[in-house]
Short mmCIF file of C-alpha atoms in Angstrom, two decimals:
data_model
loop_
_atom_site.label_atom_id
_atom_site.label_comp_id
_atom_site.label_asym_id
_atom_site.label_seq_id
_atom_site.Cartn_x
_atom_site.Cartn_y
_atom_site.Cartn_z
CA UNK A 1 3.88 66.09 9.50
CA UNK A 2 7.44 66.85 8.97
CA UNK A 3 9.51 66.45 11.35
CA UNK A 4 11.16 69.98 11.66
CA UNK A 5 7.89 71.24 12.66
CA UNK A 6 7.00 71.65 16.13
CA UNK A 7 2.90 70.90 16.25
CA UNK A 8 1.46 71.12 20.28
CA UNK A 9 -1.14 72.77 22.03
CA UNK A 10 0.14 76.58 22.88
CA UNK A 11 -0.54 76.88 26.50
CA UNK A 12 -0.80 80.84 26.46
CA UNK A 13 -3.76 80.20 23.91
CA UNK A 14 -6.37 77.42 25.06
CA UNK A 15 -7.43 75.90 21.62
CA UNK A 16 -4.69 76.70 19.44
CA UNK A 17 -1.64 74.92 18.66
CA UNK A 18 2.00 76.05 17.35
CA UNK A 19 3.04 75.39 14.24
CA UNK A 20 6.81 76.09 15.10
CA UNK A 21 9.52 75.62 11.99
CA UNK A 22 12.56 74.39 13.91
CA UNK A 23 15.73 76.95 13.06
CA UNK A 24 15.45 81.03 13.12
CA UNK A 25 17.71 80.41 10.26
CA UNK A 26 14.78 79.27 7.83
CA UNK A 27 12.41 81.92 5.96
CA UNK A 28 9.13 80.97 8.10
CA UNK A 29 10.61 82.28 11.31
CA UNK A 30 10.33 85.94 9.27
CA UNK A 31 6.79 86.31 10.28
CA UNK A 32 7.81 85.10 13.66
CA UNK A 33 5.11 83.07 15.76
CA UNK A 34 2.25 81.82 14.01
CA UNK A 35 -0.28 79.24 15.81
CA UNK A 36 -3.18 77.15 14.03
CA UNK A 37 -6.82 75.67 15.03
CA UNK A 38 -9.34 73.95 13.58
CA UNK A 39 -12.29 75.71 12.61
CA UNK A 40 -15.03 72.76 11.17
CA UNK A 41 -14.91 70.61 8.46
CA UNK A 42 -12.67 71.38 5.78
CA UNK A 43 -11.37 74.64 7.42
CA UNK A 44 -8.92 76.06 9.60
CA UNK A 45 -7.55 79.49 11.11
CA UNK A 46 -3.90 80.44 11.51
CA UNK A 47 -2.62 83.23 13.69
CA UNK A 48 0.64 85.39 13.45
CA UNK A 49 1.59 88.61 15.85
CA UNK A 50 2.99 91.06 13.50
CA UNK A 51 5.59 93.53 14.55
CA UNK A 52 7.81 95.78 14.11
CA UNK A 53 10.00 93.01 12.03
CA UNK A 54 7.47 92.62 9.57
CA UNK A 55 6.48 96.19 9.38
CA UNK A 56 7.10 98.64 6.34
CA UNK A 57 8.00 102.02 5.85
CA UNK A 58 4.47 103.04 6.52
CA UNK A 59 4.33 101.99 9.80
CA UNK A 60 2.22 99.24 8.70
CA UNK A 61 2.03 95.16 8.16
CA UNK A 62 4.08 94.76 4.82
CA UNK A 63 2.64 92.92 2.10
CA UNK A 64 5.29 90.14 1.76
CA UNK A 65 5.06 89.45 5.21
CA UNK A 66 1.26 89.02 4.86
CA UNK A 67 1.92 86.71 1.44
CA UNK A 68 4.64 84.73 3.92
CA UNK A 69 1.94 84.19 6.38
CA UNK A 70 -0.84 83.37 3.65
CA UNK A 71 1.68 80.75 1.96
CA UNK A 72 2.14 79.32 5.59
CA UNK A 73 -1.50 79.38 6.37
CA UNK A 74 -2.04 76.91 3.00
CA UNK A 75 0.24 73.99 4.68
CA UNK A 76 -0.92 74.77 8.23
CA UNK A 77 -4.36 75.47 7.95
CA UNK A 78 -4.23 73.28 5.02
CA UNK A 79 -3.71 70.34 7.03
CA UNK A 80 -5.60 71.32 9.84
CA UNK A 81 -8.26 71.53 7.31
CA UNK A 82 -8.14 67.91 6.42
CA UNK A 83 -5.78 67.80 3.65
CA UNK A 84 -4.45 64.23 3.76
CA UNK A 85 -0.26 64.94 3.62
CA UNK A 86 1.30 68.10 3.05
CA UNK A 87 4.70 66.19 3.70
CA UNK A 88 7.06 67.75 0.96
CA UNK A 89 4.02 69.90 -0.91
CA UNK A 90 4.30 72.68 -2.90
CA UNK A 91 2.34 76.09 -3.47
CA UNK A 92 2.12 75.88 -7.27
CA UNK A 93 -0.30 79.44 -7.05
CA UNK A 94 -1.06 82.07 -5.02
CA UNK A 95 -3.69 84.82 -5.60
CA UNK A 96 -4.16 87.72 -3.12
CA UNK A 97 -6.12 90.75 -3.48
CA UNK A 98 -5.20 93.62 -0.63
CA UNK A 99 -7.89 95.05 0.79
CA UNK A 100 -6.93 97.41 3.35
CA UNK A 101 -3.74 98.01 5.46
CA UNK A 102 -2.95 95.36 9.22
CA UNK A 103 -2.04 97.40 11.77
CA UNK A 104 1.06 96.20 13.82
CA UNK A 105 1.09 93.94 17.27
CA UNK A 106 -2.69 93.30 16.71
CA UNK A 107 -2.85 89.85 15.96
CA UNK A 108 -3.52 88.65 12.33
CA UNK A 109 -6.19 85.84 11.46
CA UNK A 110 -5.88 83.52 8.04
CA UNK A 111 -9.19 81.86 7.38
CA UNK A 112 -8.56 78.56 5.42
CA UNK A 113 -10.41 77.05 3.59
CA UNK A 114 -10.12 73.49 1.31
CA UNK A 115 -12.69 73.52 -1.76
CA UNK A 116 -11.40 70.77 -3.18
CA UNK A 117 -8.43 68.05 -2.79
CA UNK A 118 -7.55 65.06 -5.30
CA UNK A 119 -5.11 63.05 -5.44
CA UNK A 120 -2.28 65.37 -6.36
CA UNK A 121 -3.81 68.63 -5.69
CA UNK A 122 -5.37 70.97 -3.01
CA UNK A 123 -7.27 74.28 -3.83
CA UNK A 124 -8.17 76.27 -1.12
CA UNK A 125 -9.30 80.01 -0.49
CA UNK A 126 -9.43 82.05 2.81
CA UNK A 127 -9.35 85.78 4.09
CA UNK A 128 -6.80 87.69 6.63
CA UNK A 129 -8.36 89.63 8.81
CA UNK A 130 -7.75 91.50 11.95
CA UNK A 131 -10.36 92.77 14.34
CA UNK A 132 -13.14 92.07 12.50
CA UNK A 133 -12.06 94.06 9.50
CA UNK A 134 -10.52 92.05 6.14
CA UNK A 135 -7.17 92.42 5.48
CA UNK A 136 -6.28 90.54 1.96
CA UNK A 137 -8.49 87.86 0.53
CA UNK A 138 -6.60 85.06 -1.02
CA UNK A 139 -6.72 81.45 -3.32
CA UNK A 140 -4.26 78.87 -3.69
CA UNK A 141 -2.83 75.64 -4.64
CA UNK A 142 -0.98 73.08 -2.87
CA UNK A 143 0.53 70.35 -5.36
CA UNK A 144 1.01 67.53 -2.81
CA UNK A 145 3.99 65.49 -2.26
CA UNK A 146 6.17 67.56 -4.23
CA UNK A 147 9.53 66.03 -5.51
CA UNK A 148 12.03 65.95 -1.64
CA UNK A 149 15.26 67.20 -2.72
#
């Protein structure tokens, strides 16, 4: 785990924990709060609460922010999911397909899921989804132990 991350049980949330980047000064703390569980063998769910902050001109959750929390989702879920260090990885792809619009302050789920992990690599898949409904479906790759600079 690296060390600017902030990884313990959220105590307003029984189950989940925080996956907290240390500094409001770094890019993650755009989607603000996001939390992570477990959810089996080889998979994992990630939270965020969107708001007005990541909202667009619609009135709506904006795409980037949903690609922010997707990215995030690969390294937290990722790991949660058993991926065996994430420690200075990389997302080498991302593919995401929108499906229909997140409303705002309803909280936003990021299913996880790792098909396959070798010695370099991690491939995963997953959905967002709020309420039931499916937000975005997404794949990805982690290259692991990317090149600390």
């Amino acid at each position: 785990m690296h060390p600017l991350i902030v990884h313990q049980p959220d105590p307003e949330h029984p189950g989940w924990w925080t996956w907290d980047v240390s500094g409001e000064e770094r890019y993650n703390a755009t989607i603000g709060r996001l939390l992570v569980r477990a959810d089996g063998p080889g998979r994992a769910r990630c939270r965020m609460f969107p708001g007005t902050l990541q909202s667009n001109l619609g009135n709506v959750v904006h795409g980037g922010a949903i690609l922010t929390f997707i990215d995030m989702a690969l390294f937290a879920g990722g790991k949660l999911a058993g991926i065996s260090d994430i420690s200075h990885s990389v997302t080498l792809d991302l593919a995401c397909q929108f499906i229909s619009p997140a409303e705002l302050r309803i909280p936003l789920d990021c299913t996880v899921e790792l098909l396959r992990e070798t010695g370099r690599l991690a491939f995963m898949r997953g959905l967002v989804e709020q309420e039931g409904r499916t937000v975005a479906s997404w794949s990805g790759t982690l290259r692991k132990g990317g090149e600390r600079r």
